[in-house]
Short mmCIF file of C-alpha atoms and ligand atoms in Angstrom, two decimals:
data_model
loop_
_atom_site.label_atom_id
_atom_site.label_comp_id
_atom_site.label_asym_id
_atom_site.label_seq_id
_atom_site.Cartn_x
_atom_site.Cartn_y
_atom_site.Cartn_z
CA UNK A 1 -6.64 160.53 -12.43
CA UNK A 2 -3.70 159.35 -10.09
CA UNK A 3 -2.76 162.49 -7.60
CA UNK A 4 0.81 162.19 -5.58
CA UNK A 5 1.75 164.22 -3.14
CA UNK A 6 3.54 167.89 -3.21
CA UNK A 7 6.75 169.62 -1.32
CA UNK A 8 5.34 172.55 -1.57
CA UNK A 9 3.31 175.33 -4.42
CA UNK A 10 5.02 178.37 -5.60
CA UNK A 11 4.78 180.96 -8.35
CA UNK A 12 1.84 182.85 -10.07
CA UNK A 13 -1.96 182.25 -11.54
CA UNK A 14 -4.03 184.23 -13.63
CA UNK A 15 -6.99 182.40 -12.97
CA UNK A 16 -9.79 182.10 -15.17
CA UNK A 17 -13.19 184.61 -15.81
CA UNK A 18 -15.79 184.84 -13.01
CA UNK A 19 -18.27 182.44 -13.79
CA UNK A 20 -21.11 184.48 -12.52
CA UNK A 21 -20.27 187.60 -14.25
CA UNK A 22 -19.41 186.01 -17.55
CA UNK A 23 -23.00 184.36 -17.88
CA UNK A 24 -24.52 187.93 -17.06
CA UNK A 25 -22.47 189.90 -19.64
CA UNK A 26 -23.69 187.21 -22.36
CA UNK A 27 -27.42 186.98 -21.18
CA UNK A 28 -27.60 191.43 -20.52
CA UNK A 29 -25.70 191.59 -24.04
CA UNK A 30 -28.07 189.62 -25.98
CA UNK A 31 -30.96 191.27 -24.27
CA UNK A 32 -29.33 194.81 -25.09
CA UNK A 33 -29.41 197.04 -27.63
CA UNK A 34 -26.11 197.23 -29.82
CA UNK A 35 -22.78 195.47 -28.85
CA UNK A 36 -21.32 194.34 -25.65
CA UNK A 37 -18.08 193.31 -25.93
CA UNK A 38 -16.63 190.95 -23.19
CA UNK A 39 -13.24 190.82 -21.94
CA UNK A 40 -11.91 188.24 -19.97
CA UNK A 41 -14.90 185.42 -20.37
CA UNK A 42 -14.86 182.07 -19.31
CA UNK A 43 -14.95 179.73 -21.91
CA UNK A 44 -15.80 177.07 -19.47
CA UNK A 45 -18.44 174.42 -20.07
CA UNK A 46 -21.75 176.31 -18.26
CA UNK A 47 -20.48 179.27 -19.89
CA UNK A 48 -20.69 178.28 -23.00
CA UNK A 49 -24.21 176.96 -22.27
CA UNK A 50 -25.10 179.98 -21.93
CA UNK A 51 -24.26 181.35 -25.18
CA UNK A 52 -25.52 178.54 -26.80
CA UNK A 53 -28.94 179.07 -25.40
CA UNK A 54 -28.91 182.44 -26.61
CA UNK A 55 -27.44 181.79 -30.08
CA UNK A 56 -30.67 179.37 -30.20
CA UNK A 57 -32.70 182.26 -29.60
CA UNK A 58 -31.24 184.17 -32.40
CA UNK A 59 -28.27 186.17 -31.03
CA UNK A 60 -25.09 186.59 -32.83
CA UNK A 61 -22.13 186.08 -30.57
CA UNK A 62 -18.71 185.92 -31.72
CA UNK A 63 -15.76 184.59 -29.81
CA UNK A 64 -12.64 184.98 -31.33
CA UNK A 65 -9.40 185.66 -30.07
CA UNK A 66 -9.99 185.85 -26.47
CA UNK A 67 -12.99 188.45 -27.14
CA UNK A 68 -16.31 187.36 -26.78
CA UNK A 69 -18.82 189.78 -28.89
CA UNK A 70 -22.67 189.99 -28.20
CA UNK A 71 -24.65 191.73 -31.25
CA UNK A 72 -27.74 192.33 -29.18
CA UNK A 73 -31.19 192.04 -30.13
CA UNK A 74 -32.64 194.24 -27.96
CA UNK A 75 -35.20 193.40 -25.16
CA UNK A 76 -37.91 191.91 -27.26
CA UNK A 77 -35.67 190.44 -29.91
CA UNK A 78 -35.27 187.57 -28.95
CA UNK A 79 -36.52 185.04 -31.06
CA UNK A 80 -38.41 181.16 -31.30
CA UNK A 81 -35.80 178.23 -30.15
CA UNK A 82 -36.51 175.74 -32.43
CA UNK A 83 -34.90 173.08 -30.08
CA UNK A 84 -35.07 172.75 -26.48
CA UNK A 85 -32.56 175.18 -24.94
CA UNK A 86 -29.67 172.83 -23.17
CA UNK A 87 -28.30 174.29 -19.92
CA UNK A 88 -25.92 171.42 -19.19
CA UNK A 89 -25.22 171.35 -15.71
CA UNK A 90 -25.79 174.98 -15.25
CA UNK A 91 -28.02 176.52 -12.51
CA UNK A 92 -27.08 179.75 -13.01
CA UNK A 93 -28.18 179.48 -16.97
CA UNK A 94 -31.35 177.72 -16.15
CA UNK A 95 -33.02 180.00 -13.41
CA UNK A 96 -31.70 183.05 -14.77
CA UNK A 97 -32.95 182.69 -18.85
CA UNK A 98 -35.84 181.35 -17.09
CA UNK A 99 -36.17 184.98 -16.05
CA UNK A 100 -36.12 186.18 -19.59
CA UNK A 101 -37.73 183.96 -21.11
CA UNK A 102 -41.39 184.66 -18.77
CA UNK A 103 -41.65 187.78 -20.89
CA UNK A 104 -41.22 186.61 -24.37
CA UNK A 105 -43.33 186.52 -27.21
CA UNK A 106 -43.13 182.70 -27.22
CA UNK A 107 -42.63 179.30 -25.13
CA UNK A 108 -39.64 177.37 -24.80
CA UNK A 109 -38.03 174.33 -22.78
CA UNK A 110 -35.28 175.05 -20.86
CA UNK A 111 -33.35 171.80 -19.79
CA UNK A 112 -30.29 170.18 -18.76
CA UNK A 113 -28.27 167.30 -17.65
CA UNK A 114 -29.07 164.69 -14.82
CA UNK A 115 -27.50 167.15 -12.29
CA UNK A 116 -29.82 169.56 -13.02
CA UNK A 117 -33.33 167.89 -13.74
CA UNK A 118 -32.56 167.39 -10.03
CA UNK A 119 -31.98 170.68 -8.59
CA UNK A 120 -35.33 172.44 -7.29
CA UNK A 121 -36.54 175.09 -9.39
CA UNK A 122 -39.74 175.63 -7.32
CA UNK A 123 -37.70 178.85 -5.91
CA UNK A 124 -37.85 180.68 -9.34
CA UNK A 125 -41.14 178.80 -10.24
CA UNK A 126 -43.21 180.68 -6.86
CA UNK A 127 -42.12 184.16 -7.81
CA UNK A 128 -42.20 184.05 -11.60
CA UNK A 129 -45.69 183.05 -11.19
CA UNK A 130 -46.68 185.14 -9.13
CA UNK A 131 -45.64 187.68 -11.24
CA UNK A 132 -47.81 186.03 -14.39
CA UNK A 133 -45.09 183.57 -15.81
CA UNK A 134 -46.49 180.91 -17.22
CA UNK A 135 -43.91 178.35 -16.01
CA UNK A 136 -44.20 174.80 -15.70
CA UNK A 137 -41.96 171.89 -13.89
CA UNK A 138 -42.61 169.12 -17.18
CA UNK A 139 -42.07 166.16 -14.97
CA UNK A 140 -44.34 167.68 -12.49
CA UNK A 141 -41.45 167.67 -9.55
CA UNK A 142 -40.36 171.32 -9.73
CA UNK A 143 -37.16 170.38 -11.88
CA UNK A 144 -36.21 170.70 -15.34
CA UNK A 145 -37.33 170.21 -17.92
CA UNK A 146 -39.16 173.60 -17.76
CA UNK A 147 -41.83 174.62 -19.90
CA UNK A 148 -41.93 178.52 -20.09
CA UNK A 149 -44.28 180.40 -22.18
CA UNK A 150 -44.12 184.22 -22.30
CA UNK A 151 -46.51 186.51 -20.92
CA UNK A 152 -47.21 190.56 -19.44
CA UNK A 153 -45.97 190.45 -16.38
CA UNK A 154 -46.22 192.72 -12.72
CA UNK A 155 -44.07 193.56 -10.48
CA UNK A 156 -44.18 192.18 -7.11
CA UNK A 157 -42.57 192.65 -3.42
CA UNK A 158 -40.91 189.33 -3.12
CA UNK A 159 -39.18 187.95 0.55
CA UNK A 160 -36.92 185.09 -0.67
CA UNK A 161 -37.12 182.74 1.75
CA UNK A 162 -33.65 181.76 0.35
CA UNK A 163 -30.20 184.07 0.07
CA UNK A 164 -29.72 182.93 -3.62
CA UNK A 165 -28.52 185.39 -6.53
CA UNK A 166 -29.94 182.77 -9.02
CA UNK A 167 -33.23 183.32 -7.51
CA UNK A 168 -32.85 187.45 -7.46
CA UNK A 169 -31.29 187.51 -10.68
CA UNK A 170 -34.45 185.24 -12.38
CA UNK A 171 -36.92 187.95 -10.52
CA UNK A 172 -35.13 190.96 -11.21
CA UNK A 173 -34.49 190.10 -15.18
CA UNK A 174 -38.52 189.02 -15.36
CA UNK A 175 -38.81 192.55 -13.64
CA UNK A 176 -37.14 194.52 -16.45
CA UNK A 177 -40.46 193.41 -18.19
CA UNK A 178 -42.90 194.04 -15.56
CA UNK A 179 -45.16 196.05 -14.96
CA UNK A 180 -44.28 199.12 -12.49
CA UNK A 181 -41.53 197.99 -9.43
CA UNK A 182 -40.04 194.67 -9.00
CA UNK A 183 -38.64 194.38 -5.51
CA UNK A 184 -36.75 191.43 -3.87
CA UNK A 185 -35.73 190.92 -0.31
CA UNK A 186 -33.26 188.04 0.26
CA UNK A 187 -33.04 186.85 4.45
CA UNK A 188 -29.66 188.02 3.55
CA UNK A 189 -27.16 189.89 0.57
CA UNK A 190 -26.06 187.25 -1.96
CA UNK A 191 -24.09 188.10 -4.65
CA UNK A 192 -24.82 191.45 -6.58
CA UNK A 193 -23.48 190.84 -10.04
CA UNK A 194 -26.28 190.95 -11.65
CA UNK A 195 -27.75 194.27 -9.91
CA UNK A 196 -24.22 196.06 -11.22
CA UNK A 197 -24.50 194.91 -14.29
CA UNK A 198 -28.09 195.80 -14.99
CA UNK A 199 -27.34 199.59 -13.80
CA UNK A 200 -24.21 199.64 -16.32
CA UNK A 201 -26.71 198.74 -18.95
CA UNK A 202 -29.03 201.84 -18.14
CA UNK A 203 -31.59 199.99 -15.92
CA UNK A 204 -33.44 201.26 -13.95
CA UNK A 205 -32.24 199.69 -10.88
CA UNK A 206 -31.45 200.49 -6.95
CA UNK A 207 -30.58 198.69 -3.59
CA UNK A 208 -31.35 198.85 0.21
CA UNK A 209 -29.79 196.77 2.62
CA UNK A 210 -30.36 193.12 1.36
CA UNK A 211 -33.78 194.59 -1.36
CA UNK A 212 -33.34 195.17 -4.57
CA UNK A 213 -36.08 196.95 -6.44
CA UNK A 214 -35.86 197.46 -10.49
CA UNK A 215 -38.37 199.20 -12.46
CA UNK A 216 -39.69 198.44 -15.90
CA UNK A 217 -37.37 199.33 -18.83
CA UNK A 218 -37.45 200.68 -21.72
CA UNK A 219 -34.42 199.46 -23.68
CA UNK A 220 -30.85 197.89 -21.94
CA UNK A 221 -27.20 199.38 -23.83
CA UNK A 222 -24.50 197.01 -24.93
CA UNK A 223 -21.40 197.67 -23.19
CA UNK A 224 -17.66 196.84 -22.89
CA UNK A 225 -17.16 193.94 -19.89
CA UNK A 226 -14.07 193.33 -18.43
CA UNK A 227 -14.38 190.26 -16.54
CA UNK A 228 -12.34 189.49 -13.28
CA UNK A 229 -10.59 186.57 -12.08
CA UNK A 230 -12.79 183.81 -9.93
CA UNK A 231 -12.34 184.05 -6.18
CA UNK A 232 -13.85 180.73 -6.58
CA UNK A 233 -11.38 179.14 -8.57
CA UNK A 234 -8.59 181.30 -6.60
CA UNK A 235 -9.71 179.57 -3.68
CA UNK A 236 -8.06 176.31 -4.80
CA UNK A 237 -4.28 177.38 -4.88
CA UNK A 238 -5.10 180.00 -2.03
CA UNK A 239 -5.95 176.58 -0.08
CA UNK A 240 -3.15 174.94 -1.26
CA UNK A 241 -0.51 177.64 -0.71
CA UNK A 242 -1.86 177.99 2.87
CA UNK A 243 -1.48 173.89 3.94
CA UNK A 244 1.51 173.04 1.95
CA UNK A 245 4.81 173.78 3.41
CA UNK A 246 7.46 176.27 1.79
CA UNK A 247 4.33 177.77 -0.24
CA UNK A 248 4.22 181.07 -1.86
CA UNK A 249 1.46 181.63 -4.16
CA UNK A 250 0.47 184.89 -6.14
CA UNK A 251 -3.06 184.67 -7.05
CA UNK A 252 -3.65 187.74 -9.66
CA UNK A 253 -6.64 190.13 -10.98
CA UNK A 254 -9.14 188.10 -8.56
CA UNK A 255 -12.45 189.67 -8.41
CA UNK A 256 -12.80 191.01 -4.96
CA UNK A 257 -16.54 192.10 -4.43
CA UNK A 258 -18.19 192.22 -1.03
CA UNK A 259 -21.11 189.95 -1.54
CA UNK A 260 -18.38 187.50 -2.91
CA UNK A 261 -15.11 187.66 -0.96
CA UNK A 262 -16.31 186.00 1.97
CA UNK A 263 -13.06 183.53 1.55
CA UNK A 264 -11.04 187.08 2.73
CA UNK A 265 -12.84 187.60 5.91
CA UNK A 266 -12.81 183.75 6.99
CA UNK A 267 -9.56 182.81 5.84
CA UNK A 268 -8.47 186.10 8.83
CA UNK A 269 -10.21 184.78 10.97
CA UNK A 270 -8.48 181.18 10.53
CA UNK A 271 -5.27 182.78 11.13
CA UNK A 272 -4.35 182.53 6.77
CA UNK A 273 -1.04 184.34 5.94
CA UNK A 274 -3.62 185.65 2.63
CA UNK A 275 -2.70 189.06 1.68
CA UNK A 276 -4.82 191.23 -0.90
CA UNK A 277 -2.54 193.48 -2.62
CA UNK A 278 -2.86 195.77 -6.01
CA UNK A 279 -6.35 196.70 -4.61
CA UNK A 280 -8.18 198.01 -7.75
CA UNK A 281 -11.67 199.81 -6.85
CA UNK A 282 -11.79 201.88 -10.43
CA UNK A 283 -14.39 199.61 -12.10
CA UNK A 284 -17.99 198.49 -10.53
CA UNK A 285 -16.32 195.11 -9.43
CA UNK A 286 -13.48 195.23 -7.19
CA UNK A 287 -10.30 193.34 -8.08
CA UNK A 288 -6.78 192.76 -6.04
CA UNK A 289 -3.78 190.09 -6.49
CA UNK A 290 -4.17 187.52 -3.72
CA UNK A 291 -0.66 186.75 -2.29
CA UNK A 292 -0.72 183.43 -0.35
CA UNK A 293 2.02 182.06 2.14
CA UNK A 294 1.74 178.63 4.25
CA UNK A 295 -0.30 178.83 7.42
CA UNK A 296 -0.53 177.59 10.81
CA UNK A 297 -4.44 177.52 10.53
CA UNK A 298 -6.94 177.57 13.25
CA UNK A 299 -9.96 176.89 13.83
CA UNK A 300 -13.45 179.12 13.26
CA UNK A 301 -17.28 179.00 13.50
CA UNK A 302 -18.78 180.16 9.59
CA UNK A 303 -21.81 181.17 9.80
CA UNK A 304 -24.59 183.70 8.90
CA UNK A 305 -24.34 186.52 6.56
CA UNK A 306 -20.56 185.80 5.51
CA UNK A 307 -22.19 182.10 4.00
CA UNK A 308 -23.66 183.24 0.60
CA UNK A 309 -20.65 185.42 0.18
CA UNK A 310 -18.49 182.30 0.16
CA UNK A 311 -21.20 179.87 -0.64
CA UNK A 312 -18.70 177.82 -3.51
CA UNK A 313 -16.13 178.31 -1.38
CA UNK A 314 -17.23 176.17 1.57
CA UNK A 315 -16.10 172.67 0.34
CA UNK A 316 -12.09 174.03 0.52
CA UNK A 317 -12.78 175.68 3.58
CA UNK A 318 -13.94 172.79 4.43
CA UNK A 319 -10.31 171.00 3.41
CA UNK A 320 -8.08 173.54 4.53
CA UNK A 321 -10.19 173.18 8.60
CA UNK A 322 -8.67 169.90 8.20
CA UNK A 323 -5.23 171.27 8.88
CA UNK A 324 -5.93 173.73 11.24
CA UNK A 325 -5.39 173.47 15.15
CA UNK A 326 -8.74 173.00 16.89
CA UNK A 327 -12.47 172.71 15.74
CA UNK A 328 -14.38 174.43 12.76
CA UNK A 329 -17.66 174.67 12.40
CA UNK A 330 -19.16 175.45 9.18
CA UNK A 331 -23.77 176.31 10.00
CA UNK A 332 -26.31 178.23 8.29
CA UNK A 333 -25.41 176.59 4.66
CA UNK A 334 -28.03 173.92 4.17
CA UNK A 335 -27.85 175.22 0.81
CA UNK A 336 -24.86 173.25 -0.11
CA UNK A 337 -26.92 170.49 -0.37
CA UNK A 338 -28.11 171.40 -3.68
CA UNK A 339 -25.78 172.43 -5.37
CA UNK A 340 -24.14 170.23 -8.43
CA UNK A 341 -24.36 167.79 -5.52
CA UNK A 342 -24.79 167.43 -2.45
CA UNK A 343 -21.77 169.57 -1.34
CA UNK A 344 -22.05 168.62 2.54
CA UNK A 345 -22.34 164.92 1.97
CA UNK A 346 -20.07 164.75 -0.23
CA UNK A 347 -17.24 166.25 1.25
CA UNK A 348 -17.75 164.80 4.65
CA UNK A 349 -17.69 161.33 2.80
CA UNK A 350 -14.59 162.28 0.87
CA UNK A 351 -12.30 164.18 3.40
CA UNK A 352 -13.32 161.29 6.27
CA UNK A 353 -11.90 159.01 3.91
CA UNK A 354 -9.15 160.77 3.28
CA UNK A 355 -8.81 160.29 7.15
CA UNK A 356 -10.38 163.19 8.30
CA UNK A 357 -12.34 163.78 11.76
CA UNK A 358 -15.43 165.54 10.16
CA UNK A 359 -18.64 164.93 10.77
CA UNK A 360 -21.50 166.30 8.69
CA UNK A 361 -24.56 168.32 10.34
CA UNK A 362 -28.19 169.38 8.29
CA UNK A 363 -26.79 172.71 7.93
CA UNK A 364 -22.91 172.30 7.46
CA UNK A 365 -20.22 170.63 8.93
CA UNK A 366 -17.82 169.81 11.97
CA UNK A 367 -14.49 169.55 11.55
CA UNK A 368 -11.41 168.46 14.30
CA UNK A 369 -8.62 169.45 12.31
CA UNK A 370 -5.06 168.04 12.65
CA UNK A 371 -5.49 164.94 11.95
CA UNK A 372 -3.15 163.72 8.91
CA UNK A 373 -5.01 162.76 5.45
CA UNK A 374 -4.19 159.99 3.33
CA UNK A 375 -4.46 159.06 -0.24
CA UNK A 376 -7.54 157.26 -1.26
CA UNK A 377 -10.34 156.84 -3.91
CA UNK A 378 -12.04 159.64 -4.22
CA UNK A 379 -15.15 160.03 -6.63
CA UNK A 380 -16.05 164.14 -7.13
CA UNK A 381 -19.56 162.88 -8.65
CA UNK A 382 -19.02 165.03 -12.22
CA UNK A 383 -18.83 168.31 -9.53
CA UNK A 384 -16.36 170.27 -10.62
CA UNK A 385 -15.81 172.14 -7.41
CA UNK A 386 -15.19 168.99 -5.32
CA UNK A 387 -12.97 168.07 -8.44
CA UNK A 388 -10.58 170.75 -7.86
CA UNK A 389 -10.94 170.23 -3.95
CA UNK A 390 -10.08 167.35 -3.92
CA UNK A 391 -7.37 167.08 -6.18
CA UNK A 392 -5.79 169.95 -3.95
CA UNK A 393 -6.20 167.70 -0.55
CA UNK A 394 -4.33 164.68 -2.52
CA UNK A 395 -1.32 166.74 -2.93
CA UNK A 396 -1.70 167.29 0.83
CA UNK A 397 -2.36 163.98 1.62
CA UNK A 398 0.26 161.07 2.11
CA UNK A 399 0.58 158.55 -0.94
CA UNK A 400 -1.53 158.44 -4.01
CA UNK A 401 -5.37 159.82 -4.46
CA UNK A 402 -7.29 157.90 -7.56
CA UNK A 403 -9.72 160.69 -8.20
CA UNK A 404 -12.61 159.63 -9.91
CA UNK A 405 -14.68 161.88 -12.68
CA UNK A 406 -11.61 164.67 -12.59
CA UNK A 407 -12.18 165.80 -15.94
CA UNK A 408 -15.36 167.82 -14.96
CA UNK A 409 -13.12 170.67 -13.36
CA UNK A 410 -14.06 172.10 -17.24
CA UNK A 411 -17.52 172.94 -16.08
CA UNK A 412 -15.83 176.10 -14.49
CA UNK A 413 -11.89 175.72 -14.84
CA UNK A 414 -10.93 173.69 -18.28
CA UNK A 415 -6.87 174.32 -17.39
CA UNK A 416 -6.98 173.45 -14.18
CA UNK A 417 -4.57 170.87 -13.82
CA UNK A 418 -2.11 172.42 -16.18
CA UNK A 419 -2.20 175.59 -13.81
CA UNK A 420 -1.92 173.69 -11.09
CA UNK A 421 0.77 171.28 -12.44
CA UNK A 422 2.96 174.66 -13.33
CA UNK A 423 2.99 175.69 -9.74
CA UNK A 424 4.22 172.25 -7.70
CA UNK A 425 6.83 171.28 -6.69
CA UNK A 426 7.13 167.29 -5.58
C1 S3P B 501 -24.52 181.82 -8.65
C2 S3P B 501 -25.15 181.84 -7.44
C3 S3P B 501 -24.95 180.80 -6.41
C4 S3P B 501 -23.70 179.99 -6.67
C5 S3P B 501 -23.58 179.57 -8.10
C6 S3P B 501 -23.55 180.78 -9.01
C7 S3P B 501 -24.83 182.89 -9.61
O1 S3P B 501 -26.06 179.92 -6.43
O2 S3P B 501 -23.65 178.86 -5.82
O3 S3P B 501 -22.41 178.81 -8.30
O4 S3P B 501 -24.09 183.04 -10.61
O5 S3P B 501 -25.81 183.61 -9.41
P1 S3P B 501 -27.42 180.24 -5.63
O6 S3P B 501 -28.05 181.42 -6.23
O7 S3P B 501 -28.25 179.00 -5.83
O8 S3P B 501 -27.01 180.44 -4.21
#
């Protein structure tokens, strides 16, 4: 795709579903008695995974005009897969089913594409085990393909040496089937979707600082899901509102949770004219309108406890540091580096060629911003989120960005460049 530069962005977005909370409300609705009805999914490509996995295992899930609708089988109704179970290039469908699927009456594979028979599943392997899973690595190198085959399992106090919800979620869904209490510890609070859901399903669920304990139970309860907007797919126009001149961007119904609006707090401190408005606290996940003006940026240090809660966010952080005055410095997220890809590499290599001054550390990155980017090739290695980022920094840049593999933005975004298209102005 050929990317020329913009004046300037203005108008509104409704961006899409949250990713994270759409896979939940399909996976806790097929595990649930009755019907959950979902509002507001995202019918993007790891999504969709998701309910094809569980439509393999039995479930019946409508989606028809714009309603997604989960006829639940109940905790132990799952049934057989007669194929391997395909999670594309979804981590979040892979560790999490592999959660479920510990406790079943059966075995399954659980698989995916080259992106993901790459990414280390040794983090849900350790704790499912220990817990009784009988879960296996086929390839023998702690990646998919996964060999699962269900069995009773007990709880156990687990420290995650990692702050991942992907690793949580998997221990805390095994732990709905576990014996006694399941409790997890992460080194620090990652995103709680999954712990907010579970209680509005009637588990039997509670928190305590960054632990999470859940108890065996009995039976989960469909329920309506209204699904909020993505702060990380608002990120993308926030970024570009903020860096392009004459900008004005309304970003609207973007899910605003603590353990995910990270963005909020850094983009402050980076001096962001980003303005939540149309707060609304009524329902268990937070949601505001995010109204975006251009910026004279700064520069920041990112770091610690504010990382997982803007973990997907990083790479456009990472872009927008590029126009601010002075040095960021983005530490304590060596977990970028597996992600879809590797997310600090990556984006060092792109935005340097781009003509930026940032140099990539084992943990994060160092950015001098100020330093004017140009158009260039740009390949976003099938990741959808350096996709997007990158396709915002080429209407930043001066002349024309090739960007290579730009049609996997439908992993998590599949209108993407329509949206985006609707708001410039060149
Ligand atoms: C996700 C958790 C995060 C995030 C991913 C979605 C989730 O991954 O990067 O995009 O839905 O639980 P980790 O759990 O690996 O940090």
């Amino acid at each position: 795709m050929k990317l020329s530069p913009a004046k300037s962005i203005r108008g509104s977005v409704a961006v899409p579903g949250d990713k994270s909370i759409s896979h939940r409300s399909v996976m806790l609705g097929s595990i649930a008695r009755g019907t959950t009805e979902i509002h507001g999914f995202l019918e993007g490509a790891d999504c969709l995974s998701t309910i094809s996995c569980f439509r393999h295992m039995g479930v019946d899930i409508e989606n028809k005009n714009d309603v997604v609708t989960v006829h639940g089988k109940g905790l132990h109704g799952l049934s057989a897969p007669s194929v391997p179970l395909d999670c594309g290039n979804s981590g979040t469908t892979t560790r999490l089913i592999s959660g479920i699927l510990a406790a079943q009456g059966f075995s399954a594979v659980l698989t995916g594409d080259a992106s993901i028979q790459k990414r280390p599943m040794g983090r849900i392997i350790t704790p499912l085990s220990m817990m009784g899973a009988d879960i296996k690595s086929i390839h023998g190198n702690d990646c998919a393909p996964l060999q699962i085959t269900g069995k009773p399992l007990s709880g156990i106090c687990y420290d995650s040496p990692v702050a991942s919800a992907q690793v949580k979620s998997a221990i805390l869904l095994a732990g709905l089937y576990a014996e006694g209490e399941t409790r997890v510890t992460e080194p620090q609070i990652s995103r709680n979707h999954t712990e907010l859901m579970l209680k509005f399903f009637g588990a039997d669920i509670r928190t305590e600082g960054s632990s999470a304990m859940v108890r065996q139970t009995p039976e989960l309860y469909g329920n309506q899901i209204t699904v909020p907007g993505d702060i990380s797919s608002a990120v993308y126009f926030a970024a570009a509102g903020m860096i392009l001149p004459n900008s004005e961007v309304l970003i609207k119904n973007v899910g605003i949770n603590p353990t995910r609006a990270g963005l909020l707090t850094v983009c402050k401190a980076m001096g962001a004219d980003l303005t939540p408005i149309n707060e609304d606290h009524s329902g268990s996940e937070p949601t505001a309108d995010l109204l975006v003006r251009s910026s004279s940026l700064h520069g920041t240090v990112i770091q610690g406890s504010v990382i997982p809660a803007m973990i997907d966010e990083l790479p456009t952080v990472a872009l927008m540091a590029c126009f601010a005055q002075g040095r960021t410095i983005i530490k304590d997220a060596a977990e970028l580096k597996v992600k879809e890809s590797n997310r600090i590499a990556l984006v060092a290599e792109n935005l340097r060629a781009m003509g930026a001054d940032v140099t990539e550390t084992d943990d994060g990155m160092i950015i001098d911003g100020g330093r004017p980017l140009h158009g260039a090739s740009i390949s976003a290695h099938k990741d959808h989120r350096l996709a997007m980022t990158f396709a915002i920094a080429a209407l930043a840049a001066e002349g024309t960005t090739e960007l290579q593999d730009a049609d996997c933005v439908s992993i998590s975004y599949p209108n993407f460049y329509t949206d985006l298209k609707r708001l410039v102005r060149s």
